[in-house]
mmCIF file of C-alpha atoms and ligand atoms in Angstrom:
data_model
loop_
_atom_site.group_PDB
_atom_site.id
_atom_site.type_symbol
_atom_site.label_atom_id
_atom_site.label_comp_id
_atom_site.label_asym_id
_atom_site.label_seq_id
_atom_site.Cartn_x
_atom_site.Cartn_y
_atom_site.Cartn_z
ATOM 1 C CA MET A 1 -0.813 12.021 -24.900
ATOM 2 C CA THR A 2 -0.418 8.214 -25.026
ATOM 3 C CA ASP A 3 -1.968 5.569 -26.772
ATOM 4 C CA ARG A 4 -2.412 3.341 -23.737
ATOM 5 C CA PRO A 5 -5.764 3.285 -22.375
ATOM 6 C CA THR A 6 -6.464 5.166 -19.189
ATOM 7 C CA VAL A 7 -7.729 2.910 -16.296
ATOM 8 C CA LEU A 8 -9.190 4.257 -13.308
ATOM 9 C CA SER A 9 -10.801 2.543 -10.161
ATOM 10 C CA GLY A 10 -11.017 3.042 -6.320
ATOM 11 C CA ILE A 11 -11.746 1.481 -3.142
ATOM 12 C CA GLN A 12 -13.338 2.910 0.147
ATOM 13 C CA PRO A 13 -11.024 3.318 2.946
ATOM 14 C CA SER A 14 -13.985 2.216 5.364
ATOM 15 C CA GLY A 15 -12.517 -1.149 6.287
ATOM 16 C CA ASP A 16 -9.592 -3.437 5.735
ATOM 17 C CA LEU A 17 -8.806 -4.812 2.343
ATOM 18 C CA HIS A 18 -10.426 -8.345 1.811
ATOM 19 C CA LEU A 19 -10.037 -11.235 -0.729
ATOM 20 C CA GLY A 20 -13.042 -10.065 -2.613
ATOM 21 C CA ASN A 21 -11.665 -6.610 -2.955
ATOM 22 C CA TYR A 22 -8.130 -8.120 -4.046
ATOM 23 C CA LEU A 23 -9.302 -11.091 -6.371
ATOM 24 C CA GLY A 24 -12.235 -9.005 -8.113
ATOM 25 C CA ALA A 25 -10.098 -5.683 -8.399
ATOM 26 C CA VAL A 26 -6.564 -5.082 -7.178
ATOM 27 C CA ARG A 27 -5.169 -8.193 -8.655
ATOM 28 C CA HIS A 28 -6.290 -7.145 -12.004
ATOM 29 C CA TRP A 29 -5.102 -3.471 -11.442
ATOM 30 C CA VAL A 30 -1.524 -4.581 -10.655
ATOM 31 C CA ALA A 31 -1.619 -7.088 -13.878
ATOM 32 C CA GLY A 32 -2.667 -4.214 -16.172
ATOM 33 C CA GLN A 33 -0.564 -1.343 -14.935
ATOM 34 C CA GLU A 34 2.304 -1.692 -17.203
ATOM 35 C CA LEU A 35 0.467 -1.439 -20.255
ATOM 36 C CA SER A 36 -1.989 1.417 -19.363
ATOM 37 C CA ASP A 37 -2.240 4.901 -17.917
ATOM 38 C CA SER A 38 -3.295 3.806 -14.532
ATOM 39 C CA LEU A 39 -4.970 5.941 -11.541
ATOM 40 C CA PHE A 40 -6.084 4.425 -8.187
ATOM 41 C CA CYS A 41 -8.158 6.367 -5.972
ATOM 42 C CA ILE A 42 -8.814 5.621 -2.459
ATOM 43 C CA VAL A 43 -12.327 7.139 -2.304
ATOM 44 C CA ASN A 44 -12.812 8.621 1.260
ATOM 45 C CA LEU A 45 -15.667 10.905 0.080
ATOM 46 C CA HIS A 46 -17.333 7.796 -0.734
ATOM 47 C CA ALA A 47 -16.663 6.357 2.689
ATOM 48 C CA ILE A 48 -18.335 9.110 4.645
ATOM 49 C CA THR A 49 -21.708 8.259 2.946
ATOM 50 C CA VAL A 50 -21.856 6.265 6.253
ATOM 51 C CA SER A 51 -20.738 7.917 9.672
ATOM 52 C CA GLN A 52 -17.153 7.115 10.164
ATOM 53 C CA PRO A 53 -15.020 8.077 13.442
ATOM 54 C CA PRO A 54 -12.549 10.994 11.954
ATOM 55 C CA GLU A 55 -9.340 9.361 13.306
ATOM 56 C CA GLU A 56 -10.140 6.022 12.009
ATOM 57 C CA LEU A 57 -10.971 7.322 8.652
ATOM 58 C CA ARG A 58 -7.630 9.078 8.377
ATOM 59 C CA GLN A 59 -5.873 5.912 9.641
ATOM 60 C CA LYS A 60 -7.680 3.626 7.100
ATOM 61 C CA THR A 61 -6.861 5.859 4.304
ATOM 62 C CA VAL A 62 -3.093 5.558 4.783
ATOM 63 C CA GLU A 63 -3.372 2.027 5.499
ATOM 64 C CA LEU A 64 -5.292 1.568 2.155
ATOM 65 C CA ALA A 65 -2.480 3.482 0.350
ATOM 66 C CA ALA A 66 0.086 1.228 1.995
ATOM 67 C CA MET A 67 -2.078 -1.901 0.824
ATOM 68 C CA TYR A 68 -2.505 -0.875 -2.741
ATOM 69 C CA MET A 69 1.411 -0.623 -2.815
ATOM 70 C CA ALA A 70 1.823 -3.940 -0.940
ATOM 71 C CA CYS A 71 -0.161 -5.712 -3.361
ATOM 72 C CA GLY A 72 1.937 -4.446 -6.212
ATOM 73 C CA ILE A 73 0.881 -0.976 -7.412
ATOM 74 C CA ASP A 74 3.770 0.660 -8.352
ATOM 75 C CA PRO A 75 3.512 4.518 -7.858
ATOM 76 C CA LYS A 76 6.232 5.016 -10.463
ATOM 77 C CA THR A 77 4.059 3.625 -12.984
ATOM 78 C CA SER A 78 0.577 4.417 -11.625
ATOM 79 C CA LEU A 79 -1.047 7.465 -9.920
ATOM 80 C CA ILE A 80 -2.163 6.668 -6.461
ATOM 81 C CA PHE A 81 -3.826 9.495 -4.603
ATOM 82 C CA VAL A 82 -6.870 10.263 -2.285
ATOM 83 C CA GLN A 83 -10.099 11.410 -3.338
ATOM 84 C CA SER A 84 -10.684 14.391 -1.099
ATOM 85 C CA GLU A 85 -7.417 15.951 -2.045
ATOM 86 C CA VAL A 86 -8.700 16.688 -5.607
ATOM 87 C CA PRO A 87 -11.584 19.146 -5.123
ATOM 88 C CA ALA A 88 -12.728 18.692 -8.709
ATOM 89 C CA HIS A 89 -14.343 15.287 -7.609
ATOM 90 C CA ALA A 90 -16.921 16.995 -5.564
ATOM 91 C CA GLU A 91 -17.389 19.769 -8.052
ATOM 92 C CA LEU A 92 -18.006 17.610 -11.175
ATOM 93 C CA ALA A 93 -20.251 15.587 -9.120
ATOM 94 C CA TRP A 94 -22.393 18.808 -8.527
ATOM 95 C CA LEU A 95 -22.684 19.605 -12.340
ATOM 96 C CA LEU A 96 -23.592 15.603 -12.878
ATOM 97 C CA THR A 97 -26.121 15.591 -9.908
ATOM 98 C CA CYS A 98 -27.962 18.513 -11.380
ATOM 99 C CA MET A 99 -28.686 16.352 -14.821
ATOM 100 C CA THR A 100 -29.144 12.895 -13.113
ATOM 101 C CA PRO A 101 -32.848 11.875 -12.996
ATOM 102 C CA MET A 102 -33.873 10.840 -9.527
ATOM 103 C CA GLY A 103 -35.653 7.712 -10.791
ATOM 104 C CA TRP A 104 -32.010 6.522 -12.096
ATOM 105 C CA LEU A 105 -30.691 6.764 -8.467
ATOM 106 C CA GLU A 106 -33.644 5.518 -6.745
ATOM 107 C CA ARG A 107 -33.790 2.393 -8.852
ATOM 108 C CA MET A 108 -29.872 1.327 -8.407
ATOM 109 C CA THR A 109 -29.949 -2.159 -6.528
ATOM 110 C CA GLN A 110 -27.258 -1.092 -3.971
ATOM 111 C CA TYR A 111 -29.608 1.845 -2.883
ATOM 112 C CA LYS A 112 -32.712 -0.283 -2.472
ATOM 113 C CA ASP A 113 -30.619 -2.736 -0.561
ATOM 114 C CA LYS A 114 -28.856 -0.294 1.769
ATOM 115 C CA THR A 115 -32.045 1.483 2.460
ATOM 116 C CA ALA A 116 -34.365 -1.289 2.602
ATOM 117 C CA GLY A 117 -36.767 -1.485 5.664
ATOM 118 C CA LYS A 118 -34.794 1.907 6.940
ATOM 119 C CA ARG A 119 -36.632 5.345 7.607
ATOM 120 C CA GLY A 120 -35.375 8.357 5.494
ATOM 121 C CA GLU A 121 -34.927 10.382 8.447
ATOM 122 C CA ARG A 122 -32.050 8.360 9.601
ATOM 123 C CA LEU A 123 -30.367 8.031 6.165
ATOM 124 C CA GLY A 124 -27.634 10.717 4.658
ATOM 125 C CA ALA A 125 -28.711 11.836 1.047
ATOM 126 C CA GLY A 126 -25.115 10.734 0.231
ATOM 127 C CA ILE A 127 -26.300 7.220 -0.041
ATOM 128 C CA LEU A 128 -28.714 8.099 -3.017
ATOM 129 C CA MET A 129 -26.182 10.349 -4.706
ATOM 130 C CA TYR A 130 -23.263 8.192 -4.288
ATOM 131 C CA PRO A 131 -23.090 6.705 -7.931
ATOM 132 C CA VAL A 132 -22.990 10.170 -9.253
ATOM 133 C CA LEU A 133 -19.594 10.834 -7.243
ATOM 134 C CA MET A 134 -18.588 7.769 -8.474
ATOM 135 C CA ALA A 135 -19.113 8.794 -12.192
ATOM 136 C CA ALA A 136 -17.381 12.023 -11.519
ATOM 137 C CA ASP A 137 -14.130 10.082 -10.379
ATOM 138 C CA ILE A 138 -14.233 8.082 -13.705
ATOM 139 C CA LEU A 139 -15.075 10.931 -15.970
ATOM 140 C CA LEU A 140 -12.812 13.547 -14.765
ATOM 141 C CA TYR A 141 -9.895 11.342 -15.940
ATOM 142 C CA GLN A 142 -11.327 10.410 -19.249
ATOM 143 C CA ALA A 143 -10.842 6.972 -18.245
ATOM 144 C CA ASP A 144 -11.215 4.417 -20.796
ATOM 145 C CA GLU A 145 -11.531 1.340 -18.780
ATOM 146 C CA VAL A 146 -12.805 0.533 -14.915
ATOM 147 C CA PRO A 147 -11.575 -2.596 -13.567
ATOM 148 C CA VAL A 148 -14.225 -3.364 -10.743
ATOM 149 C CA GLY A 149 -15.880 -6.607 -9.209
ATOM 150 C CA ASP A 150 -19.421 -7.343 -10.511
ATOM 151 C CA ASP A 151 -21.272 -5.254 -7.651
ATOM 152 C CA GLN A 152 -20.106 -2.541 -9.254
ATOM 153 C CA ARG A 153 -21.746 -3.134 -12.804
ATOM 154 C CA GLN A 154 -24.896 -0.740 -12.182
ATOM 155 C CA HIS A 155 -22.864 2.030 -11.287
ATOM 156 C CA LEU A 156 -20.495 1.518 -14.214
ATOM 157 C CA GLU A 157 -23.646 1.637 -16.545
ATOM 158 C CA LEU A 158 -24.786 5.029 -14.675
ATOM 159 C CA ALA A 159 -21.439 6.706 -15.540
ATOM 160 C CA ARG A 160 -21.598 5.535 -19.065
ATOM 161 C CA ASP A 161 -25.039 7.035 -19.194
ATOM 162 C CA LEU A 162 -24.296 10.322 -17.669
ATOM 163 C CA ALA A 163 -21.035 10.624 -20.010
ATOM 164 C CA MET A 164 -23.424 10.169 -23.090
ATOM 165 C CA ARG A 165 -26.068 12.256 -21.401
ATOM 166 C CA PHE A 166 -23.487 15.167 -20.688
ATOM 167 C CA ASN A 167 -21.778 14.975 -24.269
ATOM 168 C CA HIS A 168 -25.325 15.024 -26.112
ATOM 169 C CA ALA A 169 -26.374 18.113 -23.942
ATOM 170 C CA PHE A 170 -23.234 20.179 -23.999
ATOM 171 C CA GLY A 171 -20.818 18.663 -26.762
ATOM 172 C CA ASP A 172 -18.223 16.132 -26.855
ATOM 173 C CA THR A 173 -16.863 16.600 -23.167
ATOM 174 C CA PHE A 174 -16.189 12.885 -21.678
ATOM 175 C CA THR A 175 -14.960 9.864 -22.721
ATOM 176 C CA VAL A 176 -17.522 7.079 -22.227
ATOM 177 C CA PRO A 177 -15.703 4.378 -20.104
ATOM 178 C CA THR A 178 -16.038 0.553 -20.421
ATOM 179 C CA ALA A 179 -16.317 -1.616 -17.254
ATOM 180 C CA ARG A 180 -13.847 -4.627 -16.857
ATOM 181 C CA ILE A 181 -15.375 -7.196 -14.733
ATOM 182 C CA PRO A 182 -13.736 -10.369 -14.573
ATOM 183 C CA PRO A 183 -16.123 -13.383 -14.896
ATOM 184 C CA PRO A 184 -17.652 -14.693 -11.449
ATOM 185 C CA GLU A 185 -15.224 -17.797 -11.268
ATOM 186 C CA ALA A 186 -12.150 -15.677 -12.142
ATOM 187 C CA GLY A 187 -12.761 -13.401 -9.137
ATOM 188 C CA GLY A 188 -15.562 -10.945 -10.152
ATOM 189 C CA ARG A 189 -17.833 -12.120 -7.355
ATOM 190 C CA ILE A 190 -16.122 -13.935 -4.420
ATOM 191 C CA MET A 191 -18.648 -14.907 -1.908
ATOM 192 C CA SER A 192 -19.043 -14.981 1.816
ATOM 193 C CA LEU A 193 -17.307 -18.146 3.200
ATOM 194 C CA VAL A 194 -20.261 -18.526 5.827
ATOM 195 C CA ASN A 195 -23.088 -17.871 3.463
ATOM 196 C CA PRO A 196 -22.116 -18.578 -0.336
ATOM 197 C CA GLU A 197 -25.134 -17.020 -1.434
ATOM 198 C CA GLN A 198 -24.004 -13.650 -0.566
ATOM 199 C CA LYS A 199 -20.941 -11.732 -1.611
ATOM 200 C CA MET A 200 -17.941 -11.541 0.620
ATOM 201 C CA SER A 201 -17.931 -8.342 2.265
ATOM 202 C CA LYS A 202 -16.523 -6.486 5.453
ATOM 203 C CA SER A 203 -20.094 -6.275 6.814
ATOM 204 C CA GLN A 204 -19.886 -10.004 7.345
ATOM 205 C CA PRO A 205 -16.125 -10.500 8.952
ATOM 206 C CA GLU A 206 -16.811 -14.409 9.878
ATOM 207 C CA GLY A 207 -17.293 -15.053 6.184
ATOM 208 C CA CYS A 208 -14.566 -12.484 4.926
ATOM 209 C CA VAL A 209 -10.722 -13.455 4.782
ATOM 210 C CA PHE A 210 -8.984 -9.873 5.355
ATOM 211 C CA LEU A 211 -5.440 -9.765 3.710
ATOM 212 C CA ASN A 212 -4.032 -8.731 7.157
ATOM 213 C CA ASP A 213 -5.632 -11.584 8.924
ATOM 214 C CA PRO A 214 -3.047 -13.751 10.951
ATOM 215 C CA PRO A 215 -2.595 -17.205 9.152
ATOM 216 C CA GLU A 216 -4.141 -19.013 11.901
ATOM 217 C CA LEU A 217 -7.269 -16.906 11.325
ATOM 218 C CA THR A 218 -7.361 -17.195 7.701
ATOM 219 C CA ARG A 219 -7.005 -21.096 7.858
ATOM 220 C CA ARG A 220 -9.739 -21.208 10.546
ATOM 221 C CA LYS A 221 -12.160 -19.263 8.246
ATOM 222 C CA ILE A 222 -11.296 -21.447 5.447
ATOM 223 C CA MET A 223 -11.606 -24.612 7.004
ATOM 224 C CA ARG A 224 -15.168 -23.645 8.346
ATOM 225 C CA ALA A 225 -16.206 -22.489 5.052
ATOM 226 C CA GLN A 226 -20.104 -23.605 4.412
ATOM 227 C CA THR A 227 -19.916 -26.244 1.434
ATOM 228 C CA ASP A 228 -22.434 -28.911 0.379
ATOM 229 C CA SER A 229 -22.557 -32.236 2.293
ATOM 230 C CA ALA A 230 -20.817 -34.372 -0.523
ATOM 231 C CA ALA A 231 -17.929 -36.604 0.528
ATOM 232 C CA SER A 232 -15.774 -35.596 -2.575
ATOM 233 C CA PHE A 233 -15.838 -32.864 -5.046
ATOM 234 C CA SER A 234 -17.137 -33.377 -8.503
ATOM 235 C CA LEU A 235 -17.907 -30.204 -10.784
ATOM 236 C CA ALA A 236 -21.305 -31.466 -11.742
ATOM 237 C CA GLN A 237 -22.745 -31.685 -8.406
ATOM 238 C CA ALA A 238 -20.718 -28.820 -6.664
ATOM 239 C CA GLY A 239 -22.716 -26.041 -4.731
ATOM 240 C CA PRO A 240 -21.750 -22.698 -4.503
ATOM 241 C CA GLY A 241 -19.612 -22.927 -1.436
ATOM 242 C CA ILE A 242 -17.228 -25.199 -2.934
ATOM 243 C CA ARG A 243 -17.078 -23.269 -6.236
ATOM 244 C CA ASN A 244 -16.310 -20.078 -4.408
ATOM 245 C CA LEU A 245 -13.384 -22.117 -2.782
ATOM 246 C CA LEU A 246 -12.015 -23.174 -6.067
ATOM 247 C CA GLY A 247 -12.664 -19.778 -7.426
ATOM 248 C CA ILE A 248 -10.461 -18.308 -4.742
ATOM 249 C CA TYR A 249 -7.993 -20.857 -5.302
ATOM 250 C CA SER A 250 -7.557 -20.231 -8.645
ATOM 251 C CA GLY A 251 -7.379 -16.735 -8.105
ATOM 252 C CA VAL A 252 -4.423 -16.758 -5.346
ATOM 253 C CA THR A 253 -2.357 -19.088 -7.378
ATOM 254 C CA SER A 254 -3.141 -17.797 -10.856
ATOM 255 C CA MET A 255 -4.225 -20.943 -12.054
ATOM 256 C CA SER A 256 -7.409 -21.328 -14.361
ATOM 257 C CA PHE A 257 -10.586 -22.353 -12.836
ATOM 258 C CA ALA A 258 -10.826 -25.255 -15.180
ATOM 259 C CA ASP A 259 -7.326 -26.364 -14.069
ATOM 260 C CA ALA A 260 -8.399 -26.059 -10.366
ATOM 261 C CA VAL A 261 -11.437 -28.100 -11.089
ATOM 262 C CA SER A 262 -9.414 -30.856 -12.515
ATOM 263 C CA LEU A 263 -6.568 -30.760 -9.700
ATOM 264 C CA PHE A 264 -9.267 -31.274 -7.216
ATOM 265 C CA GLU A 265 -11.996 -33.490 -9.004
ATOM 266 C CA GLY A 266 -12.728 -36.485 -6.716
ATOM 267 C CA LYS A 267 -10.762 -35.087 -3.763
ATOM 268 C CA GLY A 268 -12.224 -34.966 -0.325
ATOM 269 C CA TYR A 269 -13.618 -31.424 0.874
ATOM 270 C CA GLY A 270 -11.546 -31.371 3.941
ATOM 271 C CA ALA A 271 -8.465 -31.636 1.936
ATOM 272 C CA ILE A 272 -9.591 -29.406 -0.565
ATOM 273 C CA LYS A 273 -10.155 -26.710 2.082
ATOM 274 C CA ALA A 274 -6.646 -27.330 3.465
ATOM 275 C CA SER A 275 -5.203 -26.582 0.098
ATOM 276 C CA VAL A 276 -7.184 -23.535 -0.479
ATOM 277 C CA ALA A 277 -6.030 -22.444 3.202
ATOM 278 C CA ASP A 278 -2.317 -23.085 2.213
ATOM 279 C CA ALA A 279 -2.486 -21.203 -1.044
ATOM 280 C CA VAL A 280 -4.268 -18.296 0.464
ATOM 281 C CA VAL A 281 -1.830 -18.003 3.521
ATOM 282 C CA ALA A 282 1.077 -18.318 0.838
ATOM 283 C CA ALA A 283 -0.540 -15.493 -1.469
ATOM 284 C CA VAL A 284 -0.794 -13.069 1.112
ATOM 285 C CA ALA A 285 2.334 -13.625 3.289
ATOM 286 C CA PRO A 286 4.488 -11.340 0.945
ATOM 287 C CA ILE A 287 1.627 -8.745 0.939
ATOM 288 C CA GLN A 288 1.660 -8.470 4.730
ATOM 289 C CA GLU A 289 5.486 -8.270 4.824
ATOM 290 C CA ALA A 290 5.485 -5.517 2.368
ATOM 291 C CA TYR A 291 2.648 -3.843 4.132
ATOM 292 C CA ARG A 292 4.276 -3.595 7.452
ATOM 293 C CA ALA A 293 7.399 -2.305 5.760
ATOM 294 C CA LEU A 294 5.562 0.395 4.218
ATOM 295 C CA MET A 295 3.562 1.183 7.254
ATOM 296 C CA ALA A 296 6.813 1.619 9.178
ATOM 297 C CA GLU A 297 7.743 4.742 6.952
ATOM 298 C CA PRO A 298 4.845 6.890 7.090
ATOM 299 C CA GLU A 299 6.630 9.878 5.826
ATOM 300 C CA ALA A 300 7.345 8.255 2.527
ATOM 301 C CA LEU A 301 3.872 7.255 2.120
ATOM 302 C CA GLU A 302 2.539 10.615 2.685
ATOM 303 C CA GLU A 303 5.056 12.058 0.296
ATOM 304 C CA MET A 304 3.797 9.545 -2.347
ATOM 305 C CA LEU A 305 0.439 10.663 -1.595
ATOM 306 C CA ARG A 306 1.141 14.526 -1.894
ATOM 307 C CA ALA A 307 2.745 13.661 -5.344
ATOM 308 C CA GLY A 308 -0.007 11.581 -6.399
ATOM 309 C CA ALA A 309 -2.607 14.224 -5.383
ATOM 310 C CA GLN A 310 -0.674 16.933 -7.280
ATOM 311 C CA ARG A 311 -0.746 14.959 -10.377
ATOM 312 C CA ALA A 312 -4.290 14.146 -10.095
ATOM 313 C CA ARG A 313 -5.217 17.525 -9.498
ATOM 314 C CA GLU A 314 -3.803 18.739 -12.586
ATOM 315 C CA ARG A 315 -5.462 16.155 -14.856
ATOM 316 C CA ALA A 316 -8.837 16.626 -13.038
ATOM 317 C CA ASP A 317 -8.857 20.599 -13.183
ATOM 318 C CA ALA A 318 -8.121 20.370 -17.016
ATOM 319 C CA THR A 319 -11.511 18.310 -17.494
ATOM 320 C CA LEU A 320 -13.413 20.337 -14.786
ATOM 321 C CA ALA A 321 -12.482 23.535 -16.728
ATOM 322 C CA VAL A 322 -13.963 22.086 -19.980
ATOM 323 C CA ALA A 323 -16.879 20.724 -18.356
ATOM 324 C CA TYR A 324 -17.577 24.236 -16.741
ATOM 325 C CA ASP A 325 -17.068 26.029 -19.794
ATOM 326 C CA ASN A 326 -19.173 23.924 -21.978
ATOM 327 C CA THR A 327 -22.117 23.987 -19.270
ATOM 328 C CA GLY A 328 -22.015 27.862 -19.448
ATOM 329 C CA LEU A 329 -20.441 28.462 -16.140
ATOM 330 C CA LEU A 330 -17.270 30.549 -15.946
ATOM 331 C CA PRO A 331 -14.302 28.282 -16.141
ATOM 332 C CA PRO A 332 -12.530 28.002 -12.891
ATOM 333 C CA LYS A 333 -9.318 30.000 -13.734
ATOM 334 C CA SER A 334 -11.099 32.702 -15.944
ATOM 335 C CA LYS A 335 -10.331 36.340 -16.076
ATOM 336 C CA TRP A 336 -13.714 37.083 -14.605
ATOM 337 C CA GLN A 337 -12.139 35.675 -11.417
ATOM 338 C CA GLY A 338 -9.219 37.802 -11.691
ATOM 339 C CA ASN A 339 -6.536 35.209 -11.789
ATOM 340 C CA GLY A 340 -6.489 34.002 -15.307
HETATM 341 P P1 TYM B 401 -15.608 -0.804 -2.665
HETATM 342 O O1 TYM B 401 -14.805 -0.279 -1.820
HETATM 343 O O2 TYM B 401 -17.003 -1.583 -2.033
HETATM 344 O O3 TYM B 401 -14.961 -2.244 -3.393
HETATM 345 C C1 TYM B 401 -13.741 -2.281 -3.962
HETATM 346 C C2 TYM B 401 -13.705 -3.220 -5.142
HETATM 347 O O4 TYM B 401 -13.607 -4.387 -4.759
HETATM 348 C C3 TYM B 401 -14.674 -5.014 -5.572
HETATM 349 N N1 TYM B 401 -15.318 -6.148 -4.433
HETATM 350 C C4 TYM B 401 -15.457 -7.342 -4.999
HETATM 351 N N2 TYM B 401 -15.152 -8.066 -5.947
HETATM 352 C C5 TYM B 401 -15.650 -9.464 -5.909
HETATM 353 N N3 TYM B 401 -16.246 -9.894 -4.909
HETATM 354 C C6 TYM B 401 -16.646 -9.344 -4.089
HETATM 355 N N4 TYM B 401 -16.909 -10.014 -2.853
HETATM 356 C C7 TYM B 401 -16.001 -8.017 -3.726
HETATM 357 N N5 TYM B 401 -16.108 -6.908 -2.973
HETATM 358 C C8 TYM B 401 -16.056 -5.854 -3.381
HETATM 359 C C9 TYM B 401 -15.563 -3.966 -5.815
HETATM 360 O O5 TYM B 401 -16.401 -4.422 -7.053
HETATM 361 C C10 TYM B 401 -14.733 -2.776 -6.172
HETATM 362 O O6 TYM B 401 -14.360 -3.071 -7.430
HETATM 363 N N6 TYM B 401 -18.125 2.326 -5.475
HETATM 364 C C11 TYM B 401 -17.018 1.502 -5.385
HETATM 365 C C12 TYM B 401 -15.613 2.481 -5.048
HETATM 366 C C13 TYM B 401 -15.472 3.388 -6.254
HETATM 367 C C14 TYM B 401 -15.146 3.334 -7.506
HETATM 368 C C15 TYM B 401 -15.060 4.496 -8.093
HETATM 369 C C16 TYM B 401 -14.823 2.114 -8.070
HETATM 370 C C17 TYM B 401 -15.782 4.886 -5.857
HETATM 371 N N7 TYM B 401 -15.426 5.464 -7.185
HETATM 372 C C18 TYM B 401 -14.681 4.831 -9.502
HETATM 373 C C19 TYM B 401 -14.101 2.405 -9.512
HETATM 374 C C20 TYM B 401 -14.259 3.744 -9.978
HETATM 375 C C21 TYM B 401 -16.946 0.938 -4.061
HETATM 376 O O7 TYM B 401 -17.928 0.905 -3.015
HETATM 377 O O8 TYM B 401 -16.106 -0.350 -3.895
#
C-alpha cells in the first residue's frame, strides 16, 4: 500500500496524560507521523482491567482523544481511534490467548508487580491477559514499529513472540513488530519527582506533572523534586533526581541531554529547578490552550473518532479475516454465515 512504516501505539484512558507519557511516547509519535502510516489508539479495553467508574471512563476517553490532538497528532495524517469501537481487537486477542503459554504471562514483571501481595480472589483475570490484548492491538494493523516508553519493553517482546509463534503454526499472517523505545535520558523512562528510583506514574500524583496541571502546581512539584544534597550540578556526581530533571528539560526544549548538561554544569540546584519549571510550563501552555479549544467542540471530536473507528475497522477486519481463515475458523464474512 505504501512504503512508509506502519506505526501503532496507544495509551490507557485511565487518568490524565503526564510528562512521562508525553516525553516517553506522544512526543515521538508527533515527530514521526509525517514519515509513517500512523495509528494511535485510546486503549479503553486495557483501562477496564482495573475497575473504572463508567461515566469517568467515557469522559477520559474523549479527553485523551483531545489530548492526542492538542499534543500535535493530526487526524488528517494519523488515524486516531478508540479500541472498543473496533471489535476485532477482542476477537484477535482470543485467538492469541489460546496460543499463549500461561508461563509467559505469569513471568511478566508488570503482572508480578501489580499482583504482589494481593489475593487472587480480588484480581480480575484481565491483569494476566492484558499483554495478549496489547499484542492483538499491534498485530491487527501489521505494525512495523511501536513507539513506547521503556516500561512496555517486555510487552513488546511478547507481541513479537506471539507474531512469530502464530506465523510458524499457521503460515505468514502477521508482521513482526519492532519496539521504538527512546533511551532513558531522552524520555524513555521519566522518573517520579518525589522518588527518582520509581517511574513517574499517575498512581503517585505528587511526583507526577500532568499536562493539564496549572502552572503554579507544575512549578511547585518541580521545585520540590527530590535531588541529592550537592550545592551545584556536576554530571560526575549527579544522582538520579537531578538527572531526571535534566532529562525532562532536554525533552521539553528538544535540546540534547549533553547540551543540557553543559548548560547547567556548575549551576545551583535551585536555579536549575526554576529553569526546568519555566521550560515545562512554556512547553505545556500551547498544549493546554489547544486542549481547551478542542474540548469546547465535542461534536467535532466525536466525528473525528467516528471516522477514525470506521477506517480502523476496515483495516483490522481484513487482518482478522486472514487470521481466522489460517486458523481454520470460518472467515467472518464467509458464505457459511449467509452474508458473503
Ligand atoms: P500506558 O497507558 O501506561 O502509558 C502510555 C505510554 O506512556 C509511556 N510511559 C512512560 N514513558 C516514560 N516514562 C514514564 N514514566 C512513562 N509512563 C508511561 C508508556 O511506556 C506508554 O508508551 N500497555 C500500554 C498501552 C497499550 C499499547 C498498546 C501501547 C495498549 N495497547 C499497543 C502500544 C501498542 C500502557 O499501559 O501504556
